[in-house]
Amino acid sequence: AVLTDRGLDAALSSVAARCTVPVSVEVDLEERPAEAVEGIAYFTVSELLQNISKHSGARTAAVEVWRADGR
């Protein structure tokens, strides 16, 4: 799977490419998060982008991921 093999940035970019609206993805992490954190982030963003496609009427979307205060 993309998430396991290539990390969060590649996995989110893959999900974004399938969205019906253009999505920009920016992942700014110094190191790879724990596997559980990556999984939660991936599935959360996947669901959010599906909801944007189905319900929002948005013309674009953006996903930004970063670590705040070491968390």
PDB file of C-alpha atoms in Angstrom:
ATOM      1  CA  ALA A   1       0.000   0.000   0.000  1.00  0.00           C
ATOM      2  CA  VAL A   2       1.159   3.528  -0.721  1.00  0.00           C
ATOM      3  CA  LEU A   3       0.871   4.644   2.911  1.00  0.00           C
ATOM      4  CA  THR A   4       3.041   1.821   4.231  1.00  0.00           C
ATOM      5  CA  ASP A   5       5.564   1.870   1.396  1.00  0.00           C
ATOM      6  CA  ARG A   6       5.934   5.581   0.615  1.00  0.00           C
ATOM      7  CA  GLY A   7       4.495   7.484   3.564  1.00  0.00           C
ATOM      8  CA  LEU A   8       1.799  10.010   4.308  1.00  0.00           C
ATOM      9  CA  ASP A   9       2.706  12.598   1.662  1.00  0.00           C
ATOM     10  CA  ALA A  10       2.479  10.108  -1.202  1.00  0.00           C
ATOM     11  CA  ALA A  11      -0.661   8.478   0.191  1.00  0.00           C
ATOM     12  CA  LEU A  12      -2.491  11.790   0.624  1.00  0.00           C
ATOM     13  CA  SER A  13      -1.414  12.910  -2.842  1.00  0.00           C
ATOM     14  CA  SER A  14      -2.866   9.690  -4.233  1.00  0.00           C
ATOM     15  CA  VAL A  15      -6.197  10.274  -2.480  1.00  0.00           C
ATOM     16  CA  ALA A  16      -6.227  13.904  -3.617  1.00  0.00           C
ATOM     17  CA  ALA A  17      -5.666  12.856  -7.233  1.00  0.00           C
ATOM     18  CA  ARG A  18      -8.911  10.856  -7.111  1.00  0.00           C
ATOM     19  CA  CYS A  19     -10.966  13.752  -5.724  1.00  0.00           C
ATOM     20  CA  THR A  20     -13.460  15.394  -8.081  1.00  0.00           C
ATOM     21  CA  VAL A  21     -12.114  18.871  -7.231  1.00  0.00           C
ATOM     22  CA  PRO A  22      -8.480  19.976  -7.508  1.00  0.00           C
ATOM     23  CA  VAL A  23      -6.687  19.430  -4.187  1.00  0.00           C
ATOM     24  CA  SER A  24      -3.324  20.817  -3.147  1.00  0.00           C
ATOM     25  CA  VAL A  25      -1.394  18.716  -0.627  1.00  0.00           C
ATOM     26  CA  GLU A  26       1.421  19.997   1.574  1.00  0.00           C
ATOM     27  CA  VAL A  27       3.020  17.696   4.131  1.00  0.00           C
ATOM     28  CA  ASP A  28       5.724  19.340   6.251  1.00  0.00           C
ATOM     29  CA  LEU A  29       7.023  16.735   8.705  1.00  0.00           C
ATOM     30  CA  GLU A  30      10.652  16.390   9.768  1.00  0.00           C
ATOM     31  CA  GLU A  31      10.233  12.696  10.494  1.00  0.00           C
ATOM     32  CA  ARG A  32       7.673  10.043   9.720  1.00  0.00           C
ATOM     33  CA  PRO A  33       4.875   9.791  12.320  1.00  0.00           C
ATOM     34  CA  ALA A  34       3.978   6.573  14.104  1.00  0.00           C
ATOM     35  CA  GLU A  35       2.107   4.084  11.934  1.00  0.00           C
ATOM     36  CA  ALA A  36      -1.124   4.597  13.908  1.00  0.00           C
ATOM     37  CA  VAL A  37      -0.933   8.376  13.469  1.00  0.00           C
ATOM     38  CA  GLU A  38      -0.341   8.006   9.729  1.00  0.00           C
ATOM     39  CA  GLY A  39      -3.326   5.678   9.444  1.00  0.00           C
ATOM     40  CA  ILE A  40      -5.624   8.021  11.333  1.00  0.00           C
ATOM     41  CA  ALA A  41      -4.510  11.015   9.258  1.00  0.00           C
ATOM     42  CA  TYR A  42      -4.905   9.088   6.006  1.00  0.00           C
ATOM     43  CA  PHE A  43      -8.408   7.822   6.694  1.00  0.00           C
ATOM     44  CA  THR A  44      -9.546  11.181   8.111  1.00  0.00           C
ATOM     45  CA  VAL A  45      -8.354  13.073   5.031  1.00  0.00           C
ATOM     46  CA  SER A  46      -9.853  10.418   2.738  1.00  0.00           C
ATOM     47  CA  GLU A  47     -13.258  10.844   4.362  1.00  0.00           C
ATOM     48  CA  LEU A  48     -13.015  14.632   4.326  1.00  0.00           C
ATOM     49  CA  LEU A  49     -12.156  14.715   0.622  1.00  0.00           C
ATOM     50  CA  GLN A  50     -15.059  12.386  -0.162  1.00  0.00           C
ATOM     51  CA  ASN A  51     -17.384  14.721   1.734  1.00  0.00           C
ATOM     52  CA  ILE A  52     -15.987  17.734  -0.108  1.00  0.00           C
ATOM     53  CA  SER A  53     -16.609  15.990  -3.431  1.00  0.00           C
ATOM     54  CA  LYS A  54     -20.151  14.940  -2.569  1.00  0.00           C
ATOM     55  CA  HIS A  55     -21.547  17.769  -0.497  1.00  0.00           C
ATOM     56  CA  SER A  56     -19.589  21.017  -0.502  1.00  0.00           C
ATOM     57  CA  GLY A  57     -19.820  22.500  -3.966  1.00  0.00           C
ATOM     58  CA  ALA A  58     -16.205  23.607  -3.513  1.00  0.00           C
ATOM     59  CA  ARG A  59     -14.088  24.372  -6.555  1.00  0.00           C
ATOM     60  CA  THR A  60     -10.782  23.581  -4.824  1.00  0.00           C
ATOM     61  CA  ALA A  61      -9.517  22.066  -1.589  1.00  0.00           C
ATOM     62  CA  ALA A  62      -6.253  22.082   0.338  1.00  0.00           C
ATOM     63  CA  VAL A  63      -4.686  19.598   2.734  1.00  0.00           C
ATOM     64  CA  GLU A  64      -1.874  20.797   4.990  1.00  0.00           C
ATOM     65  CA  VAL A  65      -0.127  18.513   7.481  1.00  0.00           C
ATOM     66  CA  TRP A  66       2.463  19.641  10.004  1.00  0.00           C
ATOM     67  CA  ARG A  67       3.543  18.888  13.544  1.00  0.00           C
ATOM     68  CA  ALA A  68       2.795  21.630  16.088  1.00  0.00           C
ATOM     69  CA  ASP A  69       4.861  21.977  19.269  1.00  0.00           C
ATOM     70  CA  GLY A  70       6.376  18.544  18.828  1.00  0.00           C
ATOM     71  CA  ARG A  71       2.970  16.843  18.800  1.00  0.00           C
TER      72      ARG A  71
END
